[in-house]
Amino acid sequence: MEFDVKFVRTTIASALLIASSFAHAQQPNVTGRRLSPEDVRRVAPALEKYTQERLYGEVWKRPGLSPRDRSIVTVAALIARELTLPMAYYFNQALDNGVKPRELSEIITHLAFYSGWANAFAAIGLARDVFAQRGIGPDQLPPASPQLLPLNEAAEADRVARVGQQFGATSPGLVQHTTDVLFRDLWLRPDLAPRDRSLVTVSALIASGQVTQVPYHLNRAMDNGLTQEHAAEAIMHLAYYAGWPNAFSALPVAKDVFEKRPR
C-alpha cells in the first residue's frame, strides 16, 4: 500500500506540474499583467477563459504570423486606440518577442503621424518606464536625424502626381507635408524596416476604423514584403484587440486588394 500511495502522490504531482507548465505556456509573463487572471475571474470568469484558451492559447500561437509580428500589430492597435492601461505589459512582451528598442521607438514616432501626436505622447510615458526598468539607454534608440534609406523615385513621383491632381488645390499644405515629411522623411527612416512600417500602418488604420486608407497602404505593405497570409493573420489578430466590427470592415477592402494584385 505504501508503494501505491507514493505512486499516486507522484502521479498527482506530475499532473500538477504539467498543468502549471501548460498554463504558463498559454499566458507568458502572467505576473506582468496589470490585472491578474484571478482579478479577471472575480468579475468576468468567461473573459479570462477566452483570454487563456483562445487569445493566448490559440491566437498568439497561430503559425501565420510570428510572435514578433503579432506584438507589432498589437502595439500598433493599442497606440492607435490610445489604450494606455495594457501598454506596459505589451511593450515588455514586444521586447521579449524580439522587437528591438529602436524599433519600438520608431513605431511610436511613426504612429504620431498616423494616429495623432496625442496618441503617440500617451505611449511615451509607458515606454519610458519600460525602458528604464530594462536598462535601455539612448545608445539603443534611433538617432533623431539618421541617414535615410534610398527613395524609390519612380513610385514617389507617381504618388505625388496622383495626390497633387486630386487634392493639391484643396489642401496644398497637407499635400506638401505628405510629400516632404511623410514619404521623403518618415518612411525612409532606417530603424524600422519598410515591411514592418507598413504592418504598423495597416494595423493602426484597421484598429481605428480608417478602412478607406487601407487599399493604398495594404498594397504598399505587400510591395514591401508582407505576404497575403501575413496580412490575413494580422486582420484576424486585430479582431481580438480592436474588435470584430473593425476587422470585418477591413475584410472587403483586403479581399479586393488580394484579388487585384498580380499572382
C-alpha positions as protocol buffer text, in pm:
chain_id: "A"
residue {
  index: 1
  type: MET
  ca { x: 0 y: 0 z: 0 }
}
residue {
  index: 2
  type: GLU
  ca { x: 282 y: 235 z: 84 }
}
residue {
  index: 3
  type: PHE
  ca { x: 416 y: 197 z: -272 }
}
residue {
  index: 4
  type: ASP
  ca { x: 72 y: 269 z: -415 }
}
residue {
  index: 5
  type: VAL
  ca { x: 31 y: 584 z: -207 }
}
residue {
  index: 6
  type: LYS
  ca { x: 369 y: 713 z: -317 }
}
residue {
  index: 7
  type: PHE
  ca { x: 286 y: 630 z: -677 }
}
residue {
  index: 8
  type: VAL
  ca { x: -44 y: 820 z: -657 }
}
residue {
  index: 9
  type: ARG
  ca { x: 124 y: 1120 z: -495 }
}
residue {
  index: 10
  type: THR
  ca { x: 395 y: 1122 z: -761 }
}
residue {
  index: 11
  type: THR
  ca { x: 137 y: 1096 z: -1038 }
}
residue {
  index: 12
  type: ILE
  ca { x: -68 y: 1384 z: -896 }
}
residue {
  index: 13
  type: ALA
  ca { x: 242 y: 1598 z: -853 }
}
residue {
  index: 14
  type: SER
  ca { x: 346 y: 1531 z: -1213 }
}
residue {
  index: 15
  type: ALA
  ca { x: 0 y: 1616 z: -1339 }
}
residue {
  index: 16
  type: LEU
  ca { x: 0 y: 1944 z: -1146 }
}
residue {
  index: 17
  type: LEU
  ca { x: 344 y: 2030 z: -1285 }
}
residue {
  index: 18
  type: ILE
  ca { x: 228 y: 1961 z: -1641 }
}
residue {
  index: 19
  type: ALA
  ca { x: -87 y: 2169 z: -1587 }
}
residue {
  index: 20
  type: SER
  ca { x: 120 y: 2452 z: -1443 }
}
residue {
  index: 21
  type: SER
  ca { x: 360 y: 2440 z: -1739 }
}
residue {
  index: 22
  type: PHE
  ca { x: 66 y: 2439 z: -1983 }
}
residue {
  index: 23
  type: ALA
  ca { x: -91 y: 2742 z: -1814 }
}
residue {
  index: 24
  type: HIS
  ca { x: 242 y: 2925 z: -1827 }
}
residue {
  index: 25
  type: ALA
  ca { x: 275 y: 2847 z: -2197 }
}
residue {
  index: 26
  type: GLN
  ca { x: -74 y: 2981 z: -2259 }
}
residue {
  index: 27
  type: GLN
  ca { x: -12 y: 3309 z: -2080 }
}
residue {
  index: 28
  type: PRO
  ca { x: 352 y: 3424 z: -2087 }
}
residue {
  index: 29
  type: ASN
  ca { x: 458 y: 3654 z: -1806 }
}
residue {
  index: 30
  type: VAL
  ca { x: 130 y: 3634 z: -1614 }
}
residue {
  index: 31
  type: THR
  ca { x: 281 y: 3842 z: -1334 }
}
residue {
  index: 32
  type: GLY
  ca { x: 331 y: 4130 z: -1577 }
}
residue {
  index: 33
  type: ARG
  ca { x: -39 y: 4172 z: -1637 }
}
residue {
  index: 34
  type: ARG
  ca { x: -196 y: 4475 z: -1476 }
}
residue {
  index: 35
  type: LEU
  ca { x: -497 y: 4260 z: -1387 }
}
residue {
  index: 36
  type: SER
  ca { x: -409 y: 3908 z: -1277 }
}
residue {
  index: 37
  type: PRO
  ca { x: -609 y: 3609 z: -1404 }
}
residue {
  index: 38
  type: GLU
  ca { x: -775 y: 3592 z: -1064 }
}
residue {
  index: 39
  type: ASP
  ca { x: -871 y: 3961 z: -1080 }
}
residue {
  index: 40
  type: VAL
  ca { x: -1047 y: 3900 z: -1410 }
}
residue {
  index: 41
  type: ARG
  ca { x: -1215 y: 3580 z: -1292 }
}
residue {
  index: 42
  type: ARG
  ca { x: -1370 y: 3768 z: -997 }
}
residue {
  index: 43
  type: VAL
  ca { x: -1557 y: 3990 z: -1243 }
}
residue {
  index: 44
  type: ALA
  ca { x: -1580 y: 3801 z: -1572 }
}
residue {
  index: 45
  type: PRO
  ca { x: -1472 y: 3437 z: -1547 }
}
residue {
  index: 46
  type: ALA
  ca { x: -1572 y: 3371 z: -1907 }
}
residue {
  index: 47
  type: LEU
  ca { x: -1347 y: 3655 z: -2027 }
}
residue {
  index: 48
  type: GLU
  ca { x: -1047 y: 3501 z: -1851 }
}
residue {
  index: 49
  type: LYS
  ca { x: -1137 y: 3165 z: -2002 }
}
residue {
  index: 50
  type: TYR
  ca { x: -1140 y: 3318 z: -2352 }
}
residue {
  index: 51
  type: THR
  ca { x: -815 y: 3502 z: -2274 }
}
residue {
  index: 52
  type: GLN
  ca { x: -635 y: 3185 z: -2170 }
}
residue {
  index: 53
  type: GLU
  ca { x: -785 y: 2937 z: -2414 }
}
residue {
  index: 54
  type: ARG
  ca { x: -839 y: 3145 z: -2727 }
}
residue {
  index: 55
  type: LEU
  ca { x: -624 y: 3458 z: -2718 }
}
residue {
  index: 56
  type: TYR
  ca { x: -309 y: 3323 z: -2552 }
}
residue {
  index: 57
  type: GLY
  ca { x: -371 y: 2954 z: -2605 }
}
residue {
  index: 58
  type: GLU
  ca { x: -454 y: 2977 z: -2976 }
}
residue {
  index: 59
  type: VAL
  ca { x: -432 y: 3316 z: -3149 }
}
residue {
  index: 60
  type: TRP
  ca { x: -80 y: 3403 z: -3033 }
}
residue {
  index: 61
  type: LYS
  ca { x: 39 y: 3056 z: -3138 }
}
residue {
  index: 62
  type: ARG
  ca { x: -103 y: 3055 z: -3490 }
}
residue {
  index: 63
  type: PRO
  ca { x: 179 y: 2999 z: -3742 }
}
residue {
  index: 64
  type: GLY
  ca { x: 65 y: 3256 z: -3998 }
}
residue {
  index: 65
  type: LEU
  ca { x: 234 y: 3542 z: -3813 }
}
residue {
  index: 66
  type: SER
  ca { x: 539 y: 3529 z: -3586 }
}
residue {
  index: 67
  type: PRO
  ca { x: 512 y: 3633 z: -3217 }
}
residue {
  index: 68
  type: ARG
  ca { x: 729 y: 3935 z: -3305 }
}
residue {
  index: 69
  type: ASP
  ca { x: 487 y: 4044 z: -3578 }
}
residue {
  index: 70
  type: ARG
  ca { x: 187 y: 3983 z: -3352 }
}
residue {
  index: 71
  type: SER
  ca { x: 349 y: 4210 z: -3095 }
}
residue {
  index: 72
  type: ILE
  ca { x: 395 y: 4480 z: -3361 }
}
residue {
  index: 73
  type: VAL
  ca { x: 29 y: 4450 z: -3464 }
}
residue {
  index: 74
  type: THR
  ca { x: -87 y: 4461 z: -3100 }
}
residue {
  index: 75
  type: VAL
  ca { x: 126 y: 4761 z: -3004 }
}
residue {
  index: 76
  type: ALA
  ca { x: 10 y: 4949 z: -3315 }
}
residue {
  index: 77
  type: ALA
  ca { x: -354 y: 4879 z: -3227 }
}
residue {
  index: 78
  type: LEU
  ca { x: -312 y: 4992 z: -2866 }
}
residue {
  index: 79
  type: ILE
  ca { x: -142 y: 5318 z: -2965 }
}
residue {
  index: 80
  type: ALA
  ca { x: -391 y: 5384 z: -3245 }
}
residue {
  index: 81
  type: ARG
  ca { x: -678 y: 5343 z: -2998 }
}
residue {
  index: 82
  type: GLU
  ca { x: -491 y: 5522 z: -2714 }
}
residue {
  index: 83
  type: LEU
  ca { x: -538 y: 5222 z: -2484 }
}
residue {
  index: 84
  type: THR
  ca { x: -274 y: 5307 z: -2226 }
}
residue {
  index: 85
  type: LEU
  ca { x: -363 y: 5062 z: -1946 }
}
residue {
  index: 86
  type: PRO
  ca { x: -226 y: 4749 z: -2117 }
}
residue {
  index: 87
  type: MET
  ca { x: 63 y: 4922 z: -2296 }
}
residue {
  index: 88
  type: ALA
  ca { x: 340 y: 4848 z: -2044 }
}
residue {
  index: 89
  type: TYR
  ca { x: 258 y: 4476 z: -2049 }
}
residue {
  index: 90
  type: TYR
  ca { x: 256 y: 4459 z: -2429 }
}
residue {
  index: 91
  type: PHE
  ca { x: 565 y: 4679 z: -2467 }
}
residue {
  index: 92
  type: ASN
  ca { x: 752 y: 4433 z: -2245 }
}
residue {
  index: 93
  type: GLN
  ca { x: 609 y: 4140 z: -2437 }
}
residue {
  index: 94
  type: ALA
  ca { x: 714 y: 4301 z: -2768 }
}
residue {
  index: 95
  type: LEU
  ca { x: 1072 y: 4337 z: -2644 }
}
residue {
  index: 96
  type: ASP
  ca { x: 1067 y: 3976 z: -2521 }
}
residue {
  index: 97
  type: ASN
  ca { x: 939 y: 3866 z: -2864 }
}
residue {
  index: 98
  type: GLY
  ca { x: 1230 y: 4027 z: -3047 }
}
residue {
  index: 99
  type: VAL
  ca { x: 1114 y: 4381 z: -3122 }
}
residue {
  index: 100
  type: LYS
  ca { x: 1421 y: 4597 z: -3067 }
}
residue {
  index: 101
  type: PRO
  ca { x: 1405 y: 4911 z: -2850 }
}
residue {
  index: 102
  type: ARG
  ca { x: 1490 y: 5126 z: -3155 }
}
residue {
  index: 103
  type: GLU
  ca { x: 1204 y: 4959 z: -3345 }
}
residue {
  index: 104
  type: LEU
  ca { x: 955 y: 5025 z: -3065 }
}
residue {
  index: 105
  type: SER
  ca { x: 1075 y: 5387 z: -3057 }
}
residue {
  index: 106
  type: GLU
  ca { x: 1018 y: 5415 z: -3433 }
}
residue {
  index: 107
  type: ILE
  ca { x: 671 y: 5258 z: -3407 }
}
residue {
  index: 108
  type: ILE
  ca { x: 566 y: 5527 z: -3160 }
}
residue {
  index: 109
  type: THR
  ca { x: 715 y: 5802 z: -3378 }
}
residue {
  index: 110
  type: HIS
  ca { x: 552 y: 5662 z: -3692 }
}
residue {
  index: 111
  type: LEU
  ca { x: 211 y: 5648 z: -3526 }
}
residue {
  index: 112
  type: ALA
  ca { x: 230 y: 6014 z: -3426 }
}
residue {
  index: 113
  type: PHE
  ca { x: 163 y: 6077 z: -3796 }
}
residue {
  index: 114
  type: TYR
  ca { x: -95 y: 5803 z: -3849 }
}
residue {
  index: 115
  type: SER
  ca { x: -283 y: 5816 z: -3518 }
}
residue {
  index: 116
  type: GLY
  ca { x: -201 y: 6167 z: -3395 }
}
residue {
  index: 117
  type: TRP
  ca { x: 53 y: 6332 z: -3169 }
}
residue {
  index: 118
  type: ALA
  ca { x: -163 y: 6285 z: -2858 }
}
residue {
  index: 119
  type: ASN
  ca { x: -177 y: 5908 z: -2909 }
}
residue {
  index: 120
  type: ALA
  ca { x: 199 y: 5888 z: -2953 }
}
residue {
  index: 121
  type: PHE
  ca { x: 265 y: 6100 z: -2645 }
}
residue {
  index: 122
  type: ALA
  ca { x: 24 y: 5884 z: -2445 }
}
residue {
  index: 123
  type: ALA
  ca { x: 253 y: 5590 z: -2523 }
}
residue {
  index: 124
  type: ILE
  ca { x: 575 y: 5775 z: -2438 }
}
residue {
  index: 125
  type: GLY
  ca { x: 532 y: 5766 z: -2061 }
}
residue {
  index: 126
  type: LEU
  ca { x: 466 y: 5393 z: -2056 }
}
residue {
  index: 127
  type: ALA
  ca { x: 757 y: 5319 z: -2290 }
}
residue {
  index: 128
  type: ARG
  ca { x: 986 y: 5543 z: -2082 }
}
residue {
  index: 129
  type: ASP
  ca { x: 910 y: 5338 z: -1769 }
}
residue {
  index: 130
  type: VAL
  ca { x: 958 y: 5007 z: -1951 }
}
residue {
  index: 131
  type: PHE
  ca { x: 1290 y: 5125 z: -2096 }
}
residue {
  index: 132
  type: ALA
  ca { x: 1407 y: 5241 z: -1752 }
}
residue {
  index: 133
  type: GLN
  ca { x: 1313 y: 4910 z: -1589 }
}
residue {
  index: 134
  type: ARG
  ca { x: 1502 y: 4717 z: -1856 }
}
residue {
  index: 135
  type: GLY
  ca { x: 1808 y: 4942 z: -1858 }
}
residue {
  index: 136
  type: ILE
  ca { x: 1751 y: 5058 z: -2214 }
}
residue {
  index: 137
  type: GLY
  ca { x: 1953 y: 5373 z: -2276 }
}
residue {
  index: 138
  type: PRO
  ca { x: 1995 y: 5631 z: -2554 }
}
residue {
  index: 139
  type: ASP
  ca { x: 2256 y: 5413 z: -2727 }
}
residue {
  index: 140
  type: GLN
  ca { x: 1980 y: 5160 z: -2809 }
}
residue {
  index: 141
  type: LEU
  ca { x: 1748 y: 5420 z: -2962 }
}
residue {
  index: 142
  type: PRO
  ca { x: 1747 y: 5560 z: -3317 }
}
residue {
  index: 143
  type: PRO
  ca { x: 1907 y: 5898 z: -3382 }
}
residue {
  index: 144
  type: ALA
  ca { x: 1676 y: 6191 z: -3444 }
}
residue {
  index: 145
  type: SER
  ca { x: 1823 y: 6251 z: -3790 }
}
residue {
  index: 146
  type: PRO
  ca { x: 1967 y: 5930 z: -3937 }
}
residue {
  index: 147
  type: GLN
  ca { x: 2096 y: 5861 z: -4286 }
}
residue {
  index: 148
  type: LEU
  ca { x: 1775 y: 5792 z: -4475 }
}
residue {
  index: 149
  type: LEU
  ca { x: 1702 y: 5490 z: -4692 }
}
residue {
  index: 150
  type: PRO
  ca { x: 1712 y: 5546 z: -5069 }
}
residue {
  index: 151
  type: LEU
  ca { x: 1392 y: 5679 z: -5222 }
}
residue {
  index: 152
  type: ASN
  ca { x: 1206 y: 5492 z: -5495 }
}
residue {
  index: 153
  type: GLU
  ca { x: 1195 y: 5793 z: -5723 }
}
residue {
  index: 154
  type: ALA
  ca { x: 954 y: 5647 z: -5981 }
}
residue {
  index: 155
  type: ALA
  ca { x: 697 y: 5527 z: -5728 }
}
residue {
  index: 156
  type: GLU
  ca { x: 715 y: 5851 z: -5533 }
}
residue {
  index: 157
  type: ALA
  ca { x: 680 y: 6063 z: -5847 }
}
residue {
  index: 158
  type: ASP
  ca { x: 367 y: 5866 z: -5937 }
}
residue {
  index: 159
  type: ARG
  ca { x: 222 y: 5913 z: -5588 }
}
residue {
  index: 160
  type: VAL
  ca { x: 298 y: 6286 z: -5589 }
}
residue {
  index: 161
  type: ALA
  ca { x: 131 y: 6333 z: -5928 }
}
residue {
  index: 162
  type: ARG
  ca { x: -184 y: 6143 z: -5829 }
}
residue {
  index: 163
  type: VAL
  ca { x: -226 y: 6310 z: -5490 }
}
residue {
  index: 164
  type: GLY
  ca { x: -142 y: 6652 z: -5629 }
}
residue {
  index: 165
  type: GLN
  ca { x: -400 y: 6615 z: -5905 }
}
residue {
  index: 166
  type: GLN
  ca { x: -668 y: 6502 z: -5659 }
}
residue {
  index: 167
  type: PHE
  ca { x: -607 y: 6732 z: -5364 }
}
residue {
  index: 168
  type: GLY
  ca { x: -341 y: 6989 z: -5450 }
}
residue {
  index: 169
  type: ALA
  ca { x: -598 y: 7267 z: -5488 }
}
residue {
  index: 170
  type: THR
  ca { x: -799 y: 7156 z: -5183 }
}
residue {
  index: 171
  type: SER
  ca { x: -521 y: 7148 z: -4923 }
}
residue {
  index: 172
  type: PRO
  ca { x: -183 y: 7235 z: -5073 }
}
residue {
  index: 173
  type: GLY
  ca { x: -19 y: 7247 z: -4729 }
}
residue {
  index: 174
  type: LEU
  ca { x: -126 y: 6893 z: -4640 }
}
residue {
  index: 175
  type: VAL
  ca { x: -20 y: 6763 z: -4980 }
}
residue {
  index: 176
  type: GLN
  ca { x: 322 y: 6928 z: -4943 }
}
residue {
  index: 177
  type: HIS
  ca { x: 378 y: 6795 z: -4590 }
}
residue {
  index: 178
  type: THR
  ca { x: 267 y: 6449 z: -4704 }
}
residue {
  index: 179
  type: THR
  ca { x: 547 y: 6456 z: -4959 }
}
residue {
  index: 180
  type: ASP
  ca { x: 819 y: 6630 z: -4759 }
}
residue {
  index: 181
  type: VAL
  ca { x: 761 y: 6488 z: -4411 }
}
residue {
  index: 182
  type: LEU
  ca { x: 589 y: 6152 z: -4457 }
}
residue {
  index: 183
  type: PHE
  ca { x: 721 y: 5996 z: -4774 }
}
residue {
  index: 184
  type: ARG
  ca { x: 1056 y: 6171 z: -4814 }
}
residue {
  index: 185
  type: ASP
  ca { x: 1149 y: 6154 z: -4446 }
}
residue {
  index: 186
  type: LEU
  ca { x: 945 y: 5939 z: -4203 }
}
residue {
  index: 187
  type: TRP
  ca { x: 903 y: 5640 z: -4436 }
}
residue {
  index: 188
  type: LEU
  ca { x: 1277 y: 5644 z: -4515 }
}
residue {
  index: 189
  type: ARG
  ca { x: 1399 y: 5623 z: -4156 }
}
residue {
  index: 190
  type: PRO
  ca { x: 1613 y: 5309 z: -4141 }
}
residue {
  index: 191
  type: ASP
  ca { x: 1549 y: 5174 z: -3790 }
}
residue {
  index: 192
  type: LEU
  ca { x: 1214 y: 5020 z: -3878 }
}
residue {
  index: 193
  type: ALA
  ca { x: 1213 y: 4807 z: -4194 }
}
residue {
  index: 194
  type: PRO
  ca { x: 969 y: 4923 z: -4466 }
}
residue {
  index: 195
  type: ARG
  ca { x: 777 y: 4596 z: -4435 }
}
residue {
  index: 196
  type: ASP
  ca { x: 733 y: 4645 z: -4058 }
}
residue {
  index: 197
  type: ARG
  ca { x: 649 y: 5013 z: -4102 }
}
residue {
  index: 198
  type: SER
  ca { x: 374 y: 4908 z: -4342 }
}
residue {
  index: 199
  type: LEU
  ca { x: 249 y: 4644 z: -4097 }
}
residue {
  index: 200
  type: VAL
  ca { x: 227 y: 4913 z: -3828 }
}
residue {
  index: 201
  type: THR
  ca { x: 39 y: 5147 z: -4061 }
}
residue {
  index: 202
  type: VAL
  ca { x: -215 y: 4891 z: -4183 }
}
residue {
  index: 203
  type: SER
  ca { x: -275 y: 4765 z: -3828 }
}
residue {
  index: 204
  type: ALA
  ca { x: -332 y: 5118 z: -3696 }
}
residue {
  index: 205
  type: LEU
  ca { x: -570 y: 5204 z: -3982 }
}
residue {
  index: 206
  type: ILE
  ca { x: -781 y: 4891 z: -3925 }
}
residue {
  index: 207
  type: ALA
  ca { x: -777 y: 4933 z: -3546 }
}
residue {
  index: 208
  type: SER
  ca { x: -907 y: 5289 z: -3578 }
}
residue {
  index: 209
  type: GLY
  ca { x: -1164 y: 5207 z: -3845 }
}
residue {
  index: 210
  type: GLN
  ca { x: -991 y: 5405 z: -4123 }
}
residue {
  index: 211
  type: VAL
  ca { x: -1063 y: 5147 z: -4392 }
}
residue {
  index: 212
  type: THR
  ca { x: -1068 y: 5395 z: -4682 }
}
residue {
  index: 213
  type: GLN
  ca { x: -692 y: 5439 z: -4634 }
}
residue {
  index: 214
  type: VAL
  ca { x: -624 y: 5064 z: -4626 }
}
residue {
  index: 215
  type: PRO
  ca { x: -608 y: 4984 z: -5003 }
}
residue {
  index: 216
  type: TYR
  ca { x: -308 y: 5209 z: -5071 }
}
residue {
  index: 217
  type: HIS
  ca { x: -121 y: 5103 z: -4758 }
}
residue {
  index: 218
  type: LEU
  ca { x: -202 y: 4734 z: -4788 }
}
residue {
  index: 219
  type: ASN
  ca { x: -73 y: 4736 z: -5147 }
}
residue {
  index: 220
  type: ARG
  ca { x: 236 y: 4923 z: -5028 }
}
residue {
  index: 221
  type: ALA
  ca { x: 278 y: 4669 z: -4746 }
}
residue {
  index: 222
  type: MET
  ca { x: 271 y: 4380 z: -4991 }
}
residue {
  index: 223
  type: ASP
  ca { x: 514 y: 4563 z: -5220 }
}
residue {
  index: 224
  type: ASN
  ca { x: 736 y: 4591 z: -4911 }
}
residue {
  index: 225
  type: GLY
  ca { x: 728 y: 4216 z: -4848 }
}
residue {
  index: 226
  type: LEU
  ca { x: 416 y: 4150 z: -4641 }
}
residue {
  index: 227
  type: THR
  ca { x: 252 y: 3835 z: -4775 }
}
residue {
  index: 228
  type: GLN
  ca { x: -120 y: 3775 z: -4815 }
}
residue {
  index: 229
  type: GLU
  ca { x: -102 y: 3519 z: -4533 }
}
residue {
  index: 230
  type: HIS
  ca { x: 64 y: 3774 z: -4305 }
}
residue {
  index: 231
  type: ALA
  ca { x: -199 y: 4038 z: -4387 }
}
residue {
  index: 232
  type: ALA
  ca { x: -486 y: 3794 z: -4333 }
}
residue {
  index: 233
  type: GLU
  ca { x: -346 y: 3686 z: -3996 }
}
residue {
  index: 234
  type: ALA
  ca { x: -294 y: 4047 z: -3891 }
}
residue {
  index: 235
  type: ILE
  ca { x: -662 y: 4119 z: -3956 }
}
residue {
  index: 236
  type: MET
  ca { x: -762 y: 3806 z: -3764 }
}
residue {
  index: 237
  type: HIS
  ca { x: -535 y: 3911 z: -3474 }
}
residue {
  index: 238
  type: LEU
  ca { x: -685 y: 4260 z: -3473 }
}
residue {
  index: 239
  type: ALA
  ca { x: -1035 y: 4118 z: -3421 }
}
residue {
  index: 240
  type: TYR
  ca { x: -927 y: 4045 z: -3062 }
}
residue {
  index: 241
  type: TYR
  ca { x: -752 y: 4376 z: -2999 }
}
residue {
  index: 242
  type: ALA
  ca { x: -969 y: 4619 z: -3197 }
}
residue {
  index: 243
  type: GLY
  ca { x: -1298 y: 4429 z: -3211 }
}
residue {
  index: 244
  type: TRP
  ca { x: -1474 y: 4215 z: -3467 }
}
residue {
  index: 245
  type: PRO
  ca { x: -1650 y: 4511 z: -3640 }
}
residue {
  index: 246
  type: ASN
  ca { x: -1320 y: 4679 z: -3727 }
}
residue {
  index: 247
  type: ALA
  ca { x: -1171 y: 4352 z: -3850 }
}
residue {
  index: 248
  type: PHE
  ca { x: -1474 y: 4265 z: -4061 }
}
residue {
  index: 249
  type: SER
  ca { x: -1493 y: 4618 z: -4202 }
}
residue {
  index: 250
  type: ALA
  ca { x: -1141 y: 4564 z: -4335 }
}
residue {
  index: 251
  type: LEU
  ca { x: -1217 y: 4228 z: -4498 }
}
residue {
  index: 252
  type: PRO
  ca { x: -1389 y: 4354 z: -4818 }
}
residue {
  index: 253
  type: VAL
  ca { x: -1106 y: 4600 z: -4871 }
}
residue {
  index: 254
  type: ALA
  ca { x: -838 y: 4335 z: -4817 }
}
residue {
  index: 255
  type: LYS
  ca { x: -1024 y: 4090 z: -5042 }
}
residue {
  index: 256
  type: ASP
  ca { x: -1032 y: 4346 z: -5321 }
}
residue {
  index: 257
  type: VAL
  ca { x: -660 y: 4418 z: -5283 }
}
residue {
  index: 258
  type: PHE
  ca { x: -570 y: 4047 z: -5282 }
}
residue {
  index: 259
  type: GLU
  ca { x: -779 y: 3976 z: -5593 }
}
residue {
  index: 260
  type: LYS
  ca { x: -639 y: 4267 z: -5794 }
}
residue {
  index: 261
  type: ARG
  ca { x: -274 y: 4201 z: -5725 }
}
residue {
  index: 262
  type: PRO
  ca { x: -81 y: 4006 z: -5988 }
}
residue {
  index: 263
  type: ARG
  ca { x: -21 y: 3645 z: -5889 }
}
